[in-house]
């Protein structure tokens, strides 16, 4: 998606060879007009699927998921990272290893909000090692819902998550796919359909 | 806001005298069509203010903040609950005591995204003891930005946060104000302008 790639080139900050900071528009400060354009693109990509629910994970996936959900006319459910007193009853659960935070945590979704009658689109801001996305996929499988696929804003295509998850047969659509990057030369994107 | 009050009566679940579960539409599963109506109402309430930024706190505030921000045409910034490797440089910080989780945590916002040139609207899903909202107010004060006020979805008016913060001179607009509740009789709302 050209608009997102241009924004990454303009405002993204590369640190080393694998950190891409996009906190000025994607995951700390959030440009909701850009989100609306990304939401339309997710809708275009998945328009043949009868999505009933969008599933994301807290925290930074929630904004783009909610804006995109308006294009689909469906509710968002977000997986929570730890069990709080305010969730009761049965939950689906899976484990996610966070490379950013260097720890493993549980994610949970109340069974009330996901079931065999649902067709689920996963949405998240980043795909790198695929740990968070795998956790979400496990929750969907556990629930018996159908999985339509995943809509990702930025995929680090040089990390293994995208290939691993596509090889499982899951449809993954990433709006910007970073082929490689460095502090000197900036970000290079995969060409359309280039893996 | 009648639409929200009706939704709370229909789908909210009261536990004891102070827990109101609205996880089917507000803070686990999220009804983005309802969010859009709440966003319009926040815009109507604050239309005379030249808001430049909406500030919220992860996680459950992010969805309503992003949808509301589309009505204002401004970006959202969300305060993060702990320092991650991906935030670098100077941050504004304050402490929040979570009654739900029974602990004190830091919230932070990068100094890049809030400053004296901003006029800030705070948005959050709940106001009860006011701890999270006070933390956000402190961040705004620390940044030198102007504070337009706070837009809250559900205020538990029988808890002290709303009165405390209004008494400080901060404008707080809550779309539904719960006067009292019980498992037997359900939720009673404050009448308009009733404290």
PDB file of N, CA, C and O in Angstrom, chain B residues 42-43 45-55 72 74 114-115 118-123 133 136-137 140-141 143-151 165-166 169-173:
ATOM      1  N   UNK B  42     -19.102  13.171  21.825  1.00  0.00           N
ATOM      2  CA  UNK B  42     -17.935  13.884  22.380  1.00  0.00           C
ATOM      3  C   UNK B  42     -17.621  15.113  21.523  1.00  0.00           C
ATOM      4  O   UNK B  42     -17.298  16.187  22.041  1.00  0.00           O
ATOM      5  N   UNK B  43     -17.719  14.967  20.206  1.00  0.00           N
ATOM      6  CA  UNK B  43     -17.450  16.096  19.324  1.00  0.00           C
ATOM      7  C   UNK B  43     -18.457  17.216  19.581  1.00  0.00           C
ATOM      8  O   UNK B  43     -18.095  18.400  19.637  1.00  0.00           O
ATOM      9  N   UNK B  45     -20.083  17.834  22.339  1.00  0.00           N
ATOM     10  CA  UNK B  45     -19.840  18.425  23.657  1.00  0.00           C
ATOM     11  C   UNK B  45     -18.619  19.347  23.666  1.00  0.00           C
ATOM     12  O   UNK B  45     -18.583  20.341  24.373  1.00  0.00           O
ATOM     13  N   UNK B  46     -17.617  18.989  22.882  1.00  0.00           N
ATOM     14  CA  UNK B  46     -16.359  19.766  22.904  1.00  0.00           C
ATOM     15  C   UNK B  46     -16.153  20.525  21.595  1.00  0.00           C
ATOM     16  O   UNK B  46     -15.028  20.858  21.247  1.00  0.00           O
ATOM     17  N   UNK B  47     -17.242  20.838  20.878  1.00  0.00           N
ATOM     18  CA  UNK B  47     -17.054  21.392  19.533  1.00  0.00           C
ATOM     19  C   UNK B  47     -16.449  22.796  19.553  1.00  0.00           C
ATOM     20  O   UNK B  47     -15.847  23.225  18.588  1.00  0.00           O
ATOM     21  N   UNK B  48     -16.599  23.513  20.661  1.00  0.00           N
ATOM     22  CA  UNK B  48     -16.039  24.874  20.711  1.00  0.00           C
ATOM     23  C   UNK B  48     -14.541  24.881  21.022  1.00  0.00           C
ATOM     24  O   UNK B  48     -13.888  25.922  20.973  1.00  0.00           O
ATOM     25  N   UNK B  49     -14.015  23.743  21.395  1.00  0.00           N
ATOM     26  CA  UNK B  49     -12.594  23.659  21.741  1.00  0.00           C
ATOM     27  C   UNK B  49     -11.797  23.269  20.504  1.00  0.00           C
ATOM     28  O   UNK B  49     -12.221  22.402  19.748  1.00  0.00           O
ATOM     29  N   UNK B  50     -10.673  23.907  20.328  1.00  0.00           N
ATOM     30  CA  UNK B  50      -9.845  23.546  19.177  1.00  0.00           C
ATOM     31  C   UNK B  50      -8.870  22.442  19.566  1.00  0.00           C
ATOM     32  O   UNK B  50      -7.672  22.670  19.735  1.00  0.00           O
ATOM     33  N   UNK B  51      -9.430  21.262  19.702  1.00  0.00           N
ATOM     34  CA  UNK B  51      -8.653  20.095  20.122  1.00  0.00           C
ATOM     35  C   UNK B  51      -7.595  19.774  19.063  1.00  0.00           C
ATOM     36  O   UNK B  51      -7.884  19.738  17.869  1.00  0.00           O
ATOM     37  N   UNK B  52      -6.366  19.537  19.505  1.00  0.00           N
ATOM     38  CA  UNK B  52      -5.318  19.112  18.563  1.00  0.00           C
ATOM     39  C   UNK B  52      -4.929  17.652  18.775  1.00  0.00           C
ATOM     40  O   UNK B  52      -4.277  17.053  17.913  1.00  0.00           O
ATOM     41  N   UNK B  53      -5.294  17.087  19.925  1.00  0.00           N
ATOM     42  CA  UNK B  53      -4.850  15.731  20.209  1.00  0.00           C
ATOM     43  C   UNK B  53      -5.774  15.079  21.230  1.00  0.00           C
ATOM     44  O   UNK B  53      -6.259  15.742  22.147  1.00  0.00           O
ATOM     45  N   UNK B  54      -6.020  13.799  21.037  1.00  0.00           N
ATOM     46  CA  UNK B  54      -6.767  13.025  22.025  1.00  0.00           C
ATOM     47  C   UNK B  54      -5.778  12.120  22.746  1.00  0.00           C
ATOM     48  O   UNK B  54      -4.982  11.434  22.115  1.00  0.00           O
ATOM     49  N   UNK B  55      -5.849  12.165  24.079  1.00  0.00           N
ATOM     50  CA  UNK B  55      -4.962  11.334  24.895  1.00  0.00           C
ATOM     51  C   UNK B  55      -5.797  10.309  25.648  1.00  0.00           C
ATOM     52  O   UNK B  55      -6.806  10.648  26.263  1.00  0.00           O
ATOM     53  N   UNK B  72     -12.971  14.320  15.303  1.00  0.00           N
ATOM     54  CA  UNK B  72     -12.231  15.559  15.574  1.00  0.00           C
ATOM     55  C   UNK B  72     -11.167  15.828  14.512  1.00  0.00           C
ATOM     56  O   UNK B  72     -10.650  16.942  14.430  1.00  0.00           O
ATOM     57  N   UNK B  74      -8.116  14.579  14.513  1.00  0.00           N
ATOM     58  CA  UNK B  74      -6.829  14.742  15.208  1.00  0.00           C
ATOM     59  C   UNK B  74      -6.251  13.375  15.536  1.00  0.00           C
ATOM     60  O   UNK B  74      -6.975  12.382  15.564  1.00  0.00           O
ATOM     61  N   UNK B 114       3.466  15.308  22.797  1.00  0.00           N
ATOM     62  CA  UNK B 114       2.615  16.175  23.610  1.00  0.00           C
ATOM     63  C   UNK B 114       3.459  17.373  24.024  1.00  0.00           C
ATOM     64  O   UNK B 114       4.565  17.192  24.536  1.00  0.00           O
ATOM     65  N   UNK B 115       2.942  18.584  23.793  1.00  0.00           N
ATOM     66  CA  UNK B 115       3.715  19.763  24.155  1.00  0.00           C
ATOM     67  C   UNK B 115       2.826  20.984  24.305  1.00  0.00           C
ATOM     68  O   UNK B 115       1.605  20.901  24.146  1.00  0.00           O
ATOM     69  N   UNK B 118      -0.229  21.979  22.164  1.00  0.00           N
ATOM     70  CA  UNK B 118      -1.404  21.108  22.057  1.00  0.00           C
ATOM     71  C   UNK B 118      -2.550  21.540  22.959  1.00  0.00           C
ATOM     72  O   UNK B 118      -2.340  22.055  24.046  1.00  0.00           O
ATOM     73  N   UNK B 119      -3.757  21.256  22.459  1.00  0.00           N
ATOM     74  CA  UNK B 119      -4.952  21.327  23.304  1.00  0.00           C
ATOM     75  C   UNK B 119      -5.544  19.923  23.336  1.00  0.00           C
ATOM     76  O   UNK B 119      -5.919  19.374  22.305  1.00  0.00           O
ATOM     77  N   UNK B 120      -5.608  19.374  24.517  1.00  0.00           N
ATOM     78  CA  UNK B 120      -5.808  17.932  24.678  1.00  0.00           C
ATOM     79  C   UNK B 120      -7.191  17.601  25.224  1.00  0.00           C
ATOM     80  O   UNK B 120      -7.646  18.192  26.207  1.00  0.00           O
ATOM     81  N   UNK B 121      -7.840  16.650  24.564  1.00  0.00           N
ATOM     82  CA  UNK B 121      -9.049  16.027  25.111  1.00  0.00           C
ATOM     83  C   UNK B 121      -8.684  14.625  25.589  1.00  0.00           C
ATOM     84  O   UNK B 121      -8.132  13.829  24.824  1.00  0.00           O
ATOM     85  N   UNK B 122      -8.966  14.353  26.855  1.00  0.00           N
ATOM     86  CA  UNK B 122      -8.752  13.007  27.400  1.00  0.00           C
ATOM     87  C   UNK B 122      -9.981  12.165  27.118  1.00  0.00           C
ATOM     88  O   UNK B 122     -11.113  12.644  27.250  1.00  0.00           O
ATOM     89  N   UNK B 123      -9.786  10.931  26.727  1.00  0.00           N
ATOM     90  CA  UNK B 123     -10.921  10.016  26.532  1.00  0.00           C
ATOM     91  C   UNK B 123     -10.606   8.692  27.206  1.00  0.00           C
ATOM     92  O   UNK B 123      -9.503   8.175  27.076  1.00  0.00           O
ATOM     93  N   UNK B 133      -7.549   8.679  35.224  1.00  0.00           N
ATOM     94  CA  UNK B 133      -7.762  10.020  34.676  1.00  0.00           C
ATOM     95  C   UNK B 133      -6.826  11.036  35.321  1.00  0.00           C
ATOM     96  O   UNK B 133      -6.260  11.895  34.639  1.00  0.00           O
ATOM     97  N   UNK B 136      -3.512  10.752  33.655  1.00  0.00           N
ATOM     98  CA  UNK B 136      -3.485  11.422  32.342  1.00  0.00           C
ATOM     99  C   UNK B 136      -3.426  12.940  32.504  1.00  0.00           C
ATOM    100  O   UNK B 136      -2.705  13.623  31.767  1.00  0.00           O
ATOM    101  N   UNK B 137      -4.187  13.468  33.470  1.00  0.00           N
ATOM    102  CA  UNK B 137      -4.165  14.918  33.706  1.00  0.00           C
ATOM    103  C   UNK B 137      -2.753  15.367  34.091  1.00  0.00           C
ATOM    104  O   UNK B 137      -2.247  16.382  33.600  1.00  0.00           O
ATOM    105  N   UNK B 140      -0.588  15.674  31.078  1.00  0.00           N
ATOM    106  CA  UNK B 140      -0.877  16.886  30.285  1.00  0.00           C
ATOM    107  C   UNK B 140      -0.260  18.109  30.954  1.00  0.00           C
ATOM    108  O   UNK B 140       0.373  18.944  30.297  1.00  0.00           O
ATOM    109  N   UNK B 141      -0.439  18.216  32.259  1.00  0.00           N
ATOM    110  CA  UNK B 141       0.151  19.350  32.974  1.00  0.00           C
ATOM    111  C   UNK B 141       1.664  19.377  32.811  1.00  0.00           C
ATOM    112  O   UNK B 141       2.260  20.427  32.570  1.00  0.00           O
ATOM    113  N   UNK B 143       3.381  18.294  30.452  1.00  0.00           N
ATOM    114  CA  UNK B 143       3.772  18.601  29.070  1.00  0.00           C
ATOM    115  C   UNK B 143       3.631  20.079  28.724  1.00  0.00           C
ATOM    116  O   UNK B 143       4.159  20.536  27.710  1.00  0.00           O
ATOM    117  N   UNK B 144       2.875  20.824  29.548  1.00  0.00           N
ATOM    118  CA  UNK B 144       2.606  22.224  29.224  1.00  0.00           C
ATOM    119  C   UNK B 144       1.467  22.416  28.249  1.00  0.00           C
ATOM    120  O   UNK B 144       1.147  23.547  27.867  1.00  0.00           O
ATOM    121  N   UNK B 145       0.837  21.332  27.813  1.00  0.00           N
ATOM    122  CA  UNK B 145      -0.302  21.442  26.911  1.00  0.00           C
ATOM    123  C   UNK B 145      -1.518  22.000  27.647  1.00  0.00           C
ATOM    124  O   UNK B 145      -1.593  21.953  28.876  1.00  0.00           O
ATOM    125  N   UNK B 146      -2.471  22.544  26.883  1.00  0.00           N
ATOM    126  CA  UNK B 146      -3.748  22.959  27.461  1.00  0.00           C
ATOM    127  C   UNK B 146      -4.665  21.749  27.569  1.00  0.00           C
ATOM    128  O   UNK B 146      -4.690  20.910  26.672  1.00  0.00           O
ATOM    129  N   UNK B 147      -5.427  21.710  28.641  1.00  0.00           N
ATOM    130  CA  UNK B 147      -6.357  20.601  28.853  1.00  0.00           C
ATOM    131  C   UNK B 147      -7.771  21.101  28.581  1.00  0.00           C
ATOM    132  O   UNK B 147      -8.277  21.990  29.273  1.00  0.00           O
ATOM    133  N   UNK B 148      -8.421  20.520  27.560  1.00  0.00           N
ATOM    134  CA  UNK B 148      -9.802  20.918  27.252  1.00  0.00           C
ATOM    135  C   UNK B 148     -10.785  20.246  28.191  1.00  0.00           C
ATOM    136  O   UNK B 148     -11.830  20.813  28.514  1.00  0.00           O
ATOM    137  N   UNK B 149     -10.465  19.037  28.605  1.00  0.00           N
ATOM    138  CA  UNK B 149     -11.362  18.300  29.486  1.00  0.00           C
ATOM    139  C   UNK B 149     -11.255  16.819  29.219  1.00  0.00           C
ATOM    140  O   UNK B 149     -10.327  16.367  28.544  1.00  0.00           O
ATOM    141  N   UNK B 150     -12.226  16.086  29.772  1.00  0.00           N
ATOM    142  CA  UNK B 150     -12.228  14.638  29.636  1.00  0.00           C
ATOM    143  C   UNK B 150     -13.586  14.157  29.160  1.00  0.00           C
ATOM    144  O   UNK B 150     -14.622  14.611  29.653  1.00  0.00           O
ATOM    145  N   UNK B 151     -13.564  13.261  28.204  1.00  0.00           N
ATOM    146  CA  UNK B 151     -14.783  12.607  27.739  1.00  0.00           C
ATOM    147  C   UNK B 151     -14.748  11.155  28.190  1.00  0.00           C
ATOM    148  O   UNK B 151     -13.822  10.420  27.859  1.00  0.00           O
ATOM    149  N   UNK B 165     -12.298  15.277  40.460  1.00  0.00           N
ATOM    150  CA  UNK B 165     -11.637  15.889  39.308  1.00  0.00           C
ATOM    151  C   UNK B 165     -12.391  17.139  38.849  1.00  0.00           C
ATOM    152  O   UNK B 165     -11.782  18.147  38.499  1.00  0.00           O
ATOM    153  N   UNK B 166     -13.729  17.107  38.913  1.00  0.00           N
ATOM    154  CA  UNK B 166     -14.487  18.331  38.592  1.00  0.00           C
ATOM    155  C   UNK B 166     -14.157  19.440  39.593  1.00  0.00           C
ATOM    156  O   UNK B 166     -14.076  20.613  39.228  1.00  0.00           O
ATOM    157  N   UNK B 169     -11.565  21.764  38.831  1.00  0.00           N
ATOM    158  CA  UNK B 169     -11.806  22.704  37.738  1.00  0.00           C
ATOM    159  C   UNK B 169     -11.718  22.078  36.357  1.00  0.00           C
ATOM    160  O   UNK B 169     -11.855  22.770  35.344  1.00  0.00           O
ATOM    161  N   UNK B 170     -11.505  20.775  36.309  1.00  0.00           N
ATOM    162  CA  UNK B 170     -11.394  20.088  35.019  1.00  0.00           C
ATOM    163  C   UNK B 170     -12.803  19.726  34.528  1.00  0.00           C
ATOM    164  O   UNK B 170     -13.614  19.198  35.295  1.00  0.00           O
ATOM    165  N   UNK B 171     -13.051  20.036  33.269  1.00  0.00           N
ATOM    166  CA  UNK B 171     -14.352  19.693  32.685  1.00  0.00           C
ATOM    167  C   UNK B 171     -14.401  18.194  32.396  1.00  0.00           C
ATOM    168  O   UNK B 171     -13.561  17.671  31.661  1.00  0.00           O
ATOM    169  N   UNK B 172     -15.375  17.514  32.985  1.00  0.00           N
ATOM    170  CA  UNK B 172     -15.542  16.079  32.753  1.00  0.00           C
ATOM    171  C   UNK B 172     -16.936  15.851  32.194  1.00  0.00           C
ATOM    172  O   UNK B 172     -17.933  16.235  32.820  1.00  0.00           O
ATOM    173  N   UNK B 173     -17.019  15.272  31.008  1.00  0.00           N
ATOM    174  CA  UNK B 173     -18.309  14.956  30.388  1.00  0.00           C
ATOM    175  C   UNK B 173     -18.428  13.444  30.281  1.00  0.00           C
ATOM    176  O   UNK B 173     -17.643  12.802  29.579  1.00  0.00           O
TER     177      UNK B 173
END
